[in-house]
Coordinates of C-alpha atoms (C1' of nucleotides) in Angstrom, one line a residue:
Chain A
M1 CA -70.7 -60.8 -6.1
P2 CA -68.4 -63.6 -6.0
E3 CA -64.8 -64.5 -5.5
L4 CA -63.9 -67.6 -3.6
P5 CA -65.3 -66.6 -0.2
E6 CA -68.7 -65.8 -1.5
V7 CA -68.8 -68.9 -3.7
E8 CA -67.9 -71.0 -0.7
A9 CA -70.6 -69.4 1.4
V10 CA -73.2 -69.9 -1.4
T11 CA -72.2 -73.5 -1.8
R12 CA -72.3 -74.4 1.9
R13 CA -75.6 -72.8 2.3
L14 CA -77.0 -74.7 -0.6
Q15 CA -75.7 -78.0 0.7
E16 CA -77.2 -77.3 4.1
A17 CA -80.6 -76.3 2.7
A18 CA -81.0 -78.6 -0.3
G19 CA -78.4 -81.4 -0.1
G20 CA -80.4 -84.6 -0.7
A21 CA -83.4 -82.8 -2.1
T22 CA -85.1 -84.0 -5.3
I23 CA -85.5 -81.5 -8.2
V24 CA -88.9 -82.1 -9.7
A25 CA -88.8 -79.5 -12.4
A26 CA -86.4 -76.9 -13.8
R27 CA -86.8 -73.8 -15.9
F28 CA -84.4 -71.4 -17.6
F29 CA -85.5 -68.0 -18.6
R30 CA -82.6 -66.7 -20.7
P31 CA -80.8 -68.6 -23.5
Q32 CA -77.3 -67.4 -22.6
T33 CA -77.5 -69.1 -19.2
T34 CA -77.0 -72.5 -20.7
H35 CA -75.5 -71.6 -24.0
P36 CA -74.8 -73.4 -26.3
V37 CA -77.2 -76.0 -25.0
D38 CA -80.8 -74.8 -24.8
G39 CA -82.5 -74.5 -21.5
E40 CA -85.2 -77.0 -22.1
T41 CA -82.6 -79.7 -22.7
V42 CA -80.8 -79.0 -19.5
A43 CA -84.1 -78.7 -17.6
A44 CA -85.2 -82.1 -18.9
R45 CA -82.1 -83.7 -17.7
L46 CA -82.4 -82.1 -14.3
A47 CA -86.0 -83.0 -13.7
G48 CA -86.4 -86.0 -11.4
T49 CA -82.8 -86.1 -10.2
R50 CA -81.7 -85.9 -6.6
L51 CA -79.2 -83.2 -5.7
Q52 CA -76.8 -85.4 -3.8
R53 CA -74.3 -82.8 -2.8
A54 CA -73.1 -79.2 -3.5
W55 CA -69.4 -78.4 -3.4
R56 CA -67.0 -75.8 -4.7
R57 CA -64.0 -76.0 -7.0
G58 CA -62.4 -72.6 -7.6
K59 CA -65.2 -70.2 -8.3
N60 CA -67.5 -72.9 -9.6
V61 CA -70.5 -74.2 -7.7
L62 CA -70.8 -77.9 -8.4
L63 CA -74.1 -79.8 -7.9
G64 CA -73.7 -83.6 -7.9
L65 CA -76.8 -85.3 -9.3
S66 CA -78.2 -88.8 -8.8
S67 CA -78.0 -89.1 -12.6
G68 CA -74.2 -89.2 -12.4
E69 CA -73.9 -85.8 -14.0
T70 CA -72.8 -82.6 -12.3
L71 CA -74.3 -79.2 -12.8
R72 CA -71.6 -76.6 -13.0
V73 CA -72.7 -73.1 -12.0
H74 CA -70.5 -70.2 -12.5
L75 CA -71.8 -67.0 -10.9
R76 CA -69.3 -64.7 -12.8
M77 CA -69.9 -61.1 -11.7
T78 CA -73.4 -60.9 -10.3
G79 CA -74.8 -64.4 -10.0
N80 CA -76.3 -65.7 -6.8
L81 CA -77.8 -69.1 -5.9
F82 CA -80.1 -69.8 -3.0
V83 CA -83.1 -71.7 -1.8
L84 CA -86.5 -69.9 -1.2
P85 CA -89.5 -71.1 0.8
A86 CA -92.4 -72.4 -1.3
E87 CA -94.5 -69.2 -1.5
A88 CA -91.7 -66.7 -1.4
E89 CA -91.6 -64.1 -4.2
L90 CA -89.0 -64.4 -6.9
P91 CA -86.3 -61.7 -7.4
G92 CA -86.7 -59.7 -10.6
A93 CA -83.4 -61.0 -12.1
T94 CA -84.3 -64.7 -11.7
R95 CA -82.7 -66.5 -14.6
A96 CA -83.3 -70.1 -13.6
L97 CA -85.6 -71.9 -11.2
F98 CA -85.4 -75.5 -9.8
T99 CA -88.5 -76.7 -8.0
L100 CA -87.8 -79.1 -5.2
A101 CA -90.1 -82.0 -4.1
D102 CA -91.2 -80.1 -1.0
G103 CA -92.2 -77.0 -3.0
R104 CA -89.2 -74.9 -2.1
R105 CA -87.2 -73.4 -5.0
I106 CA -83.6 -73.1 -5.9
V107 CA -83.2 -69.6 -7.5
F108 CA -80.4 -68.5 -9.8
E109 CA -80.4 -64.8 -9.8
D110 CA -78.1 -62.9 -12.1
P111 CA -78.9 -59.3 -13.2
R112 CA -76.0 -59.0 -15.6
L113 CA -76.7 -62.3 -17.4
L114 CA -73.0 -63.2 -17.3
G115 CA -73.4 -66.4 -15.2
R116 CA -73.4 -69.8 -16.8
M117 CA -74.7 -73.3 -16.1
A118 CA -73.7 -76.5 -17.8
L119 CA -74.2 -80.2 -17.2
L120 CA -70.9 -82.0 -16.9
S121 CA -70.1 -85.7 -17.5
Q122 CA -67.5 -87.3 -15.2
Q123 CA -65.0 -86.7 -17.9
D124 CA -65.9 -83.0 -18.2
L125 CA -65.6 -82.7 -14.5
A126 CA -62.2 -84.2 -14.5
A127 CA -61.1 -81.9 -17.3
L128 CA -62.4 -78.9 -15.4
D129 CA -60.5 -80.0 -12.3
A130 CA -57.3 -80.5 -14.2
A131 CA -57.5 -77.1 -15.9
L132 CA -57.7 -75.4 -12.5
G133 CA -54.8 -74.6 -10.2
P134 CA -54.7 -75.7 -6.5
E135 CA -57.1 -74.6 -3.9
P136 CA -55.4 -71.8 -2.0
L137 CA -56.6 -73.2 1.4
D138 CA -55.4 -76.7 0.7
R139 CA -52.0 -78.2 1.3
T140 CA -51.6 -78.6 -2.5
F141 CA -51.1 -74.9 -2.7
T142 CA -47.5 -74.3 -1.7
A143 CA -45.0 -71.4 -1.9
A144 CA -42.9 -73.6 -4.1
W145 CA -45.7 -74.1 -6.6
L146 CA -46.4 -70.4 -6.6
G147 CA -42.8 -69.7 -7.2
R148 CA -42.6 -72.1 -10.1
R149 CA -45.7 -70.5 -11.7
L150 CA -44.3 -67.0 -11.4
T151 CA -40.9 -67.9 -12.7
G152 CA -39.8 -66.3 -16.0
L153 CA -43.0 -64.4 -16.6
R154 CA -42.7 -60.8 -17.7
R155 CA -46.5 -60.4 -17.0
A156 CA -47.5 -58.3 -14.0
V157 CA -47.8 -60.4 -10.9
K158 CA -51.4 -59.3 -10.3
L159 CA -52.5 -60.6 -13.6
V160 CA -50.7 -63.9 -13.1
L161 CA -52.4 -64.3 -9.7
L162 CA -55.8 -63.8 -11.3
D163 CA -55.1 -66.8 -13.7
Q164 CA -57.1 -69.6 -12.3
S165 CA -54.6 -72.2 -13.4
V166 CA -52.0 -70.7 -11.1
V167 CA -54.2 -70.7 -8.0
V168 CA -58.0 -70.6 -7.9
G169 CA -60.3 -68.2 -6.1
L170 CA -58.5 -64.9 -6.3
G171 CA -60.5 -62.1 -7.9
N172 CA -60.0 -58.3 -8.2
I173 CA -60.6 -57.6 -4.5
W174 CA -58.7 -60.3 -2.7
V175 CA -55.7 -60.2 -5.1
A176 CA -55.3 -56.5 -4.3
E177 CA -55.6 -57.3 -0.6
A178 CA -53.1 -60.2 -0.7
L179 CA -50.6 -58.0 -2.7
F180 CA -51.0 -55.3 -0.1
H181 CA -50.3 -57.6 2.8
A182 CA -47.3 -59.0 1.1
G183 CA -46.0 -55.6 0.3
V184 CA -45.8 -56.4 -3.4
A185 CA -46.9 -53.8 -6.0
P186 CA -49.4 -55.2 -8.6
I187 CA -47.4 -54.0 -11.6
R188 CA -44.2 -55.9 -10.7
P189 CA -43.2 -58.4 -13.4
A190 CA -43.9 -61.9 -11.9
R191 CA -40.3 -63.0 -12.6
D192 CA -38.9 -60.1 -10.5
V193 CA -40.8 -61.1 -7.3
S194 CA -38.1 -62.4 -4.9
G195 CA -38.2 -65.8 -3.1
E196 CA -38.9 -64.1 0.1
E197 CA -41.7 -62.1 -1.3
I198 CA -43.2 -65.3 -2.8
L199 CA -43.3 -66.7 0.7
G200 CA -45.0 -63.6 1.9
L201 CA -47.5 -63.7 -1.0
H202 CA -48.3 -67.3 -0.4
R203 CA -49.0 -66.6 3.3
A204 CA -51.0 -63.4 2.5
I205 CA -53.2 -65.2 0.0
R206 CA -54.1 -67.9 2.5
R207 CA -54.6 -65.5 5.3
V208 CA -56.7 -63.1 3.4
L209 CA -58.9 -65.8 1.8
S210 CA -59.5 -67.8 4.9
R211 CA -60.5 -64.7 6.8
A212 CA -62.8 -63.7 4.0
V213 CA -64.4 -67.1 3.9
K214 CA -65.3 -67.0 7.5
S215 CA -66.6 -63.5 7.2
A216 CA -68.7 -64.3 4.1
Y217 CA -70.2 -67.3 5.7
R218 CA -71.0 -65.4 8.9
A219 CA -72.7 -62.7 6.8
Y220 CA -75.2 -65.3 5.9
S221 CA -75.8 -66.8 9.3
A222 CA -76.3 -63.4 10.8
P223 CA -78.0 -61.3 8.1
G224 CA -77.8 -57.6 8.3
H225 CA -74.1 -57.3 8.9
T226 CA -71.8 -57.3 6.0
P227 CA -68.1 -58.3 6.1
E228 CA -67.1 -54.7 6.2
S229 CA -69.4 -53.8 9.1
E230 CA -67.3 -55.4 11.7
G231 CA -63.7 -54.6 10.9
F232 CA -63.1 -57.2 8.4
G233 CA -63.0 -54.7 5.6
V234 CA -60.5 -54.2 2.9
A235 CA -57.3 -52.3 3.2
V236 CA -56.9 -51.0 -0.3
Y237 CA -59.6 -52.2 -2.7
G238 CA -62.0 -49.4 -3.7
R239 CA -60.1 -47.0 -1.5
E240 CA -58.5 -44.7 -4.0
G241 CA -57.6 -41.4 -2.5
E242 CA -58.0 -42.6 1.1
P243 CA -55.0 -42.8 3.5
C244 CA -53.4 -46.2 3.9
A245 CA -54.2 -47.6 7.3
Q246 CA -50.6 -48.8 7.7
C247 CA -48.6 -45.8 6.6
G248 CA -51.0 -42.9 5.8
A249 CA -49.9 -42.6 2.1
T250 CA -52.7 -42.1 -0.4
I251 CA -54.1 -45.2 -1.9
R252 CA -53.7 -45.2 -5.7
R253 CA -55.8 -46.7 -8.5
I254 CA -54.3 -47.8 -11.8
G255 CA -55.7 -49.7 -14.8
Q256 CA -54.4 -53.2 -15.5
G257 CA -55.7 -55.7 -17.9
G258 CA -58.9 -53.7 -18.4
R259 CA -59.7 -53.4 -14.7
S260 CA -58.7 -51.4 -11.6
S261 CA -55.8 -52.2 -9.3
Y262 CA -55.6 -50.5 -6.0
F263 CA -52.4 -50.3 -4.0
C264 CA -50.5 -48.3 -1.5
P265 CA -47.5 -46.7 -3.2
R266 CA -45.5 -46.7 0.0
C267 CA -46.2 -50.1 1.4
Q268 CA -46.0 -51.8 -2.0
R269 CA -42.9 -50.4 -3.4
C270 CA -41.8 -51.0 -6.9
T271 CA -38.8 -49.7 -8.9
L272 CA -39.4 -46.3 -10.5
L273 CA -38.5 -47.9 -13.8
W274 CA -41.5 -50.2 -13.8
R275 CA -43.8 -47.5 -12.7
L276 CA -42.7 -45.2 -15.5
L277 CA -43.0 -48.0 -18.0
H278 CA -46.5 -48.9 -16.8
L279 CA -47.6 -45.3 -17.0
L280 CA -46.1 -44.8 -20.5
Q281 CA -47.7 -48.0 -21.8
R282 CA -51.2 -46.8 -20.7
Q283 CA -50.8 -43.3 -22.1
T284 CA -49.4 -44.4 -25.4
R285 CA -52.3 -46.8 -26.1
P286 CA -54.9 -45.0 -28.2
R287 CA -58.4 -45.3 -26.7
A288 CA -60.6 -47.9 -28.3
S289 CA -62.6 -46.3 -31.1
G290 CA -65.2 -48.8 -32.1
R291 CA -63.9 -50.8 -35.0
N292 CA -60.8 -53.0 -35.4
S293 CA -57.8 -51.3 -36.8
P294 CA -56.4 -52.8 -40.0
S295 CA -53.6 -55.2 -39.2
A296 CA -50.3 -54.8 -40.9
S297 CA -49.3 -57.7 -43.2
Chain B
dA1 C1' -49.9 -61.9 -24.7
dG2 C1' -53.0 -58.3 -24.2
dT3 C1' -57.9 -56.3 -25.3
dC4 C1' -62.6 -56.7 -25.6
dA5 C1' -67.2 -58.5 -25.7
dC6 C1' -70.5 -60.3 -22.9
dC7 C1' -74.8 -57.6 -20.0
dT8 C1' -77.3 -54.5 -16.8
dG9 C1' -77.6 -51.1 -13.3
dA10 C1' -75.5 -47.8 -10.1
dT11 C1' -72.9 -43.8 -9.7
dT12 C1' -70.6 -39.6 -11.4
Chain C
dA1 C1' -73.4 -39.3 -21.4
dA2 C1' -69.8 -41.7 -19.6
dT3 C1' -67.7 -44.7 -16.5
dC4 C1' -67.5 -48.3 -13.4
dA5 C1' -68.7 -53.0 -11.4
dG6 C1' -66.1 -59.1 -6.9
dG7 C1' -65.1 -62.8 -14.3
dT8 C1' -63.7 -65.1 -18.1
dG9 C1' -63.5 -66.9 -22.9
dA10 C1' -62.9 -65.4 -27.5
dC11 C1' -60.7 -62.6 -30.0
dT12 C1' -56.8 -59.7 -32.5

DNA sequence: AGTCACCTGATT
DNA sequence: AATCAGGTGACT
């Protein structure tokens, strides 16, 4: 599920439901969840600790334990983390289970098995923090910082914005939305984005994410209605072929970095030159055919 | 610096 | 059968 808004909602919910609770036992059902450490080792270290607080850094859920260690949970594409009442039935894709002293259970659900959990020392935690860029909704994220990180890069601006060392929290949906609201085409080389456009991007990132955070959190407190169900939907993501709400042009989808980018070709202009180059690049590349090609030497 | 593997499940 | 999916680290 998650980009920053969903991770934030999951974290807040966990803090409300289980902050201060004691974990009496833990179980991991798939080796890749805790790889390269085996689940039993992690489970043994969790058992008997108190979950002091849950917080978020980027797309990581962090669980501070009374042992001094921190459990890092990364939900990747399909992970989810929540508390269930004592007798509630477990979802089919339950990958880890923490039993609390009162009998409730923290469930880690993850159909695609891409999510990861790891115990971090204080040092590990500091290293993680240092490797990540600023939080987009904090003061530390400024237009000046964004400008500095875009400077000189030939790489497409969309791909740079997905780099979690530039700014944390953006994923494929909200990066598309932020670029749309800033009127910047995703394939533009980062270094060609003007100072004025950077100001607009900075503002759009903050606006789009703060709105999405509120919406994601509300979706929890009032189950049954999704973010989209009340006008907080997306403008371009997933809307290939539909008319742009702003100008009526047809929303396009292109491939970038192995994933889809959606944009409005009229609201997000880009020089013809770059469009042609991008098109050429993608058509020239032979489709992957199984094995590695021999490298020239 | 860019592609792909990691996985399963939903949709075409 | 093929393609796509809200992510990222490990690879050419």
